[in-house]
Each structure stands twice: as structure tokens, then as C-alpha cells.
Coordinates of C-alpha atoms and ligand atoms in Angstrom, one line a residue:
M1 CA 11.0 -2.2 -19.0
S2 CA 9.6 -4.2 -16.1
T3 CA 9.3 -2.8 -12.6
I4 CA 11.3 -4.4 -9.9
F5 CA 7.9 -5.9 -8.7
S6 CA 7.1 -7.6 -11.8
K7 CA 10.6 -9.2 -11.6
I8 CA 9.6 -10.3 -8.1
I9 CA 6.3 -11.7 -9.2
A10 CA 8.2 -13.5 -12.2
G11 CA 10.6 -14.9 -9.7
E12 CA 13.4 -13.3 -11.3
I13 CA 14.3 -11.6 -7.9
P14 CA 13.8 -13.2 -4.8
S15 CA 11.3 -12.3 -2.4
Y16 CA 9.6 -13.4 1.0
K17 CA 6.2 -14.4 -0.6
V18 CA 3.3 -14.6 1.8
W19 CA 0.5 -15.0 -0.6
E20 CA -0.7 -15.0 -4.2
D21 CA -3.8 -15.5 -6.3
E22 CA -4.2 -15.2 -10.2
H23 CA -4.1 -11.4 -10.0
H24 CA -2.1 -10.4 -7.1
F25 CA 1.1 -11.1 -5.0
A26 CA 1.9 -10.3 -1.7
F27 CA 5.3 -10.4 0.0
L28 CA 7.4 -8.8 2.8
D29 CA 8.6 -5.2 2.4
I30 CA 12.6 -5.3 2.3
N31 CA 12.8 -2.3 4.4
P32 CA 10.1 -2.8 7.0
V33 CA 8.3 -0.1 9.2
Q34 CA 7.3 -3.0 11.6
P35 CA 8.0 -6.8 11.4
G36 CA 5.5 -8.2 9.1
H37 CA 5.1 -4.9 6.7
T38 CA 3.7 -6.6 3.6
L39 CA 3.1 -5.4 0.1
V40 CA 0.1 -6.2 -1.9
V41 CA 0.8 -5.8 -5.6
P42 CA -1.6 -6.5 -8.8
K43 CA 0.4 -8.5 -11.2
Q44 CA -0.8 -6.0 -13.8
E45 CA 2.0 -3.5 -14.2
I46 CA 0.3 -0.3 -13.6
D47 CA 1.9 2.9 -12.0
Y48 CA -0.9 5.0 -10.2
L49 CA -3.8 3.2 -8.1
F50 CA -6.5 5.5 -9.3
D51 CA -5.5 4.6 -13.1
M52 CA -6.7 1.0 -12.5
D53 CA -10.0 0.1 -14.1
D54 CA -12.9 -0.4 -11.6
A55 CA -12.7 -4.0 -11.6
A56 CA -9.0 -4.3 -11.0
Y57 CA -9.3 -1.7 -8.5
A58 CA -12.0 -3.5 -6.5
A59 CA -10.1 -6.8 -6.7
L60 CA -7.1 -5.4 -5.4
W61 CA -8.7 -4.0 -2.1
K62 CA -10.4 -7.6 -1.8
A63 CA -6.7 -9.1 -2.0
V64 CA -5.7 -6.4 0.5
K65 CA -8.4 -7.8 2.9
T66 CA -7.4 -11.2 2.5
V67 CA -3.9 -10.4 3.4
E68 CA -4.4 -7.9 5.9
A69 CA -6.4 -10.9 8.1
K70 CA -3.4 -12.9 7.5
V71 CA -0.7 -10.4 8.6
R72 CA -2.9 -9.4 11.7
K73 CA -3.3 -13.0 12.8
A74 CA 0.4 -13.9 12.4
T75 CA 1.7 -10.5 14.1
S76 CA -1.2 -10.2 16.7
A77 CA -1.5 -6.7 15.5
K78 CA -4.1 -4.5 17.0
R79 CA -4.3 -2.6 13.6
V80 CA -2.9 -3.2 10.4
V81 CA -2.3 0.6 9.1
I82 CA -2.2 0.5 5.2
D83 CA -0.8 3.0 2.9
V84 CA -0.3 3.7 -0.7
V85 CA 2.7 5.9 -1.8
G86 CA 4.5 4.6 -4.9
Y87 CA 7.2 7.4 -5.0
E88 CA 9.9 4.7 -5.1
V89 CA 8.6 1.9 -7.1
P90 CA 6.2 2.9 -10.0
H91 CA 4.0 -0.3 -9.8
V92 CA 0.8 -0.2 -7.6
H93 CA 1.4 -1.8 -4.2
V94 CA -0.5 -1.3 -0.9
H95 CA 1.7 -1.2 2.3
L96 CA 0.1 -3.2 5.3
V97 CA 1.9 -2.4 8.4
P98 CA 1.0 -4.1 11.6
T99 CA 1.0 -2.0 14.7
Q100 CA 0.1 -2.0 18.4
E101 CA -0.2 1.7 19.0
L102 CA -0.1 4.9 17.0
S103 CA 3.7 5.4 17.5
D104 CA 4.4 2.2 15.5
Y105 CA 3.4 4.0 12.5
P106 CA 5.3 7.3 11.4
V107 CA 2.8 10.0 10.9
P108 CA 4.2 13.1 9.0
P109 CA 3.9 16.4 11.0
R110 CA 0.6 18.2 10.3
K111 CA 0.1 21.4 8.8
N112 CA -1.3 24.6 10.7
M113 CA -3.9 26.1 8.4
E114 CA -6.1 29.2 8.9
P115 CA -10.1 29.0 8.6
A116 CA -9.9 31.0 5.4
E117 CA -7.2 28.6 3.9
F118 CA -9.5 25.6 4.5
E119 CA -12.5 27.2 3.0
A120 CA -10.7 28.2 -0.3
L121 CA -9.2 24.6 -0.4
A122 CA -12.5 22.7 0.2
K123 CA -14.2 25.1 -2.5
Q124 CA -11.4 24.3 -5.0
I125 CA -11.8 20.6 -4.1
A126 CA -15.6 20.6 -4.4
D127 CA -15.5 22.5 -7.7
A128 CA -12.7 20.5 -9.3
Ligands
AMP201 P1 6.9 3.4 -2.3 O1 7.1 3.1 -3.8 O2 7.5 4.9 -2.0 O3 5.6 3.0 -1.9 O4 7.9 2.4 -1.6 C1 8.4 1.2 -2.2 C2 8.4 0.2 -1.1 O5 9.0 -1.0 -1.9 C3 9.5 0.5 -0.1 O6 8.9 0.4 1.2 C4 10.5 -0.5 -0.3 O7 11.2 -0.9 1.1 C5 9.9 -1.7 -0.8 N1 10.7 -2.5 -1.6 C6 11.7 -1.9 -2.8 N2 12.1 -2.9 -3.2 C7 11.8 -4.3 -2.7 C8 12.2 -5.3 -3.0 N3 13.1 -6.0 -3.7 N4 11.5 -6.4 -2.0 C9 10.6 -6.0 -1.1 N5 10.4 -4.8 -1.0 C10 11.0 -3.9 -1.7

């Protein structure tokens, strides 16, 4: 079954398209964190960013750079914050959120950790 983003790319579901090339499609997020919040999606339907092959992965970030410049120019953003979440739609997409200050982008609460926990986790990750 195709994802909602594949249906948008195919034109079966409407979207506010801002850019596309042969392998990517960019459109406004329907539930924006800030006005101009844009999603960049590879046309290839793949769930998890880091499962993409190297060429497609590199091409996606080049597309993100192209779209970021357009979003920043159009919104006069100081910084366009990017994130990749994917819990809602299982089709790779990069969020681009134009911001003027840190409070324009919701950052989750941070954890308090003891030095020993940092050490154990750093070792676990380094050894993985
Ligand atoms: P996530 O998968 O957690 O990265 O979130 C998926 C994002 O897709 C959310 O920010 C939604 O608002 C957005 N979204 C879902 N459906 C649509 C749609 N039809 N058009 C535009 N954005 C959408």
C-alpha cells in the first residue's frame, strides 16, 4: 500500500507543493510548527532515512539544501531548523522549520544524567 506522501507525489491527494525534481518532492506541512514548515520527501518510498542507499541519501540532503535556501529566502528566517522524525508517516521526510529564535522550535525537555551513566553509554555506543 502506498504512503500518504506517495499519494501526494502522484497528485492523488492535494498538497501545497513548493519544489520538485526527478527524485524529490517538497511541500508545506499541513500542521506547521511555524508558517513555511516544509517537508522534503524522496519519491522512492522508503520508511527509514538510514536505510537509504548512499547515493539516494546524499541526493536527499542536496535537495534539502536547495529547498532550505528557498524557505529561508521566502520567510526571512534566521535559521531553518531541520529534523527527521517519521513516527507518523513511514516515508522518509525531512522537516524544514523557519525560525527567528530558539523558542520558535519546540525542543523536548532534557534528561539529567550522572557522569557514570554518560561513561557507560559512551562506551556502549563506541563499542556497538
Ligand atoms: P512525522 O512522521 O512524525 O515526521 O510527522 C509527519 C508530518 O507530516 C507531520 O508534521 C504532519 O503534519 C505532516 N503531514 C501529514 N499528512 C500531511 C499532508 N497530507 N500534507 C502535508 N503534511 C502532512
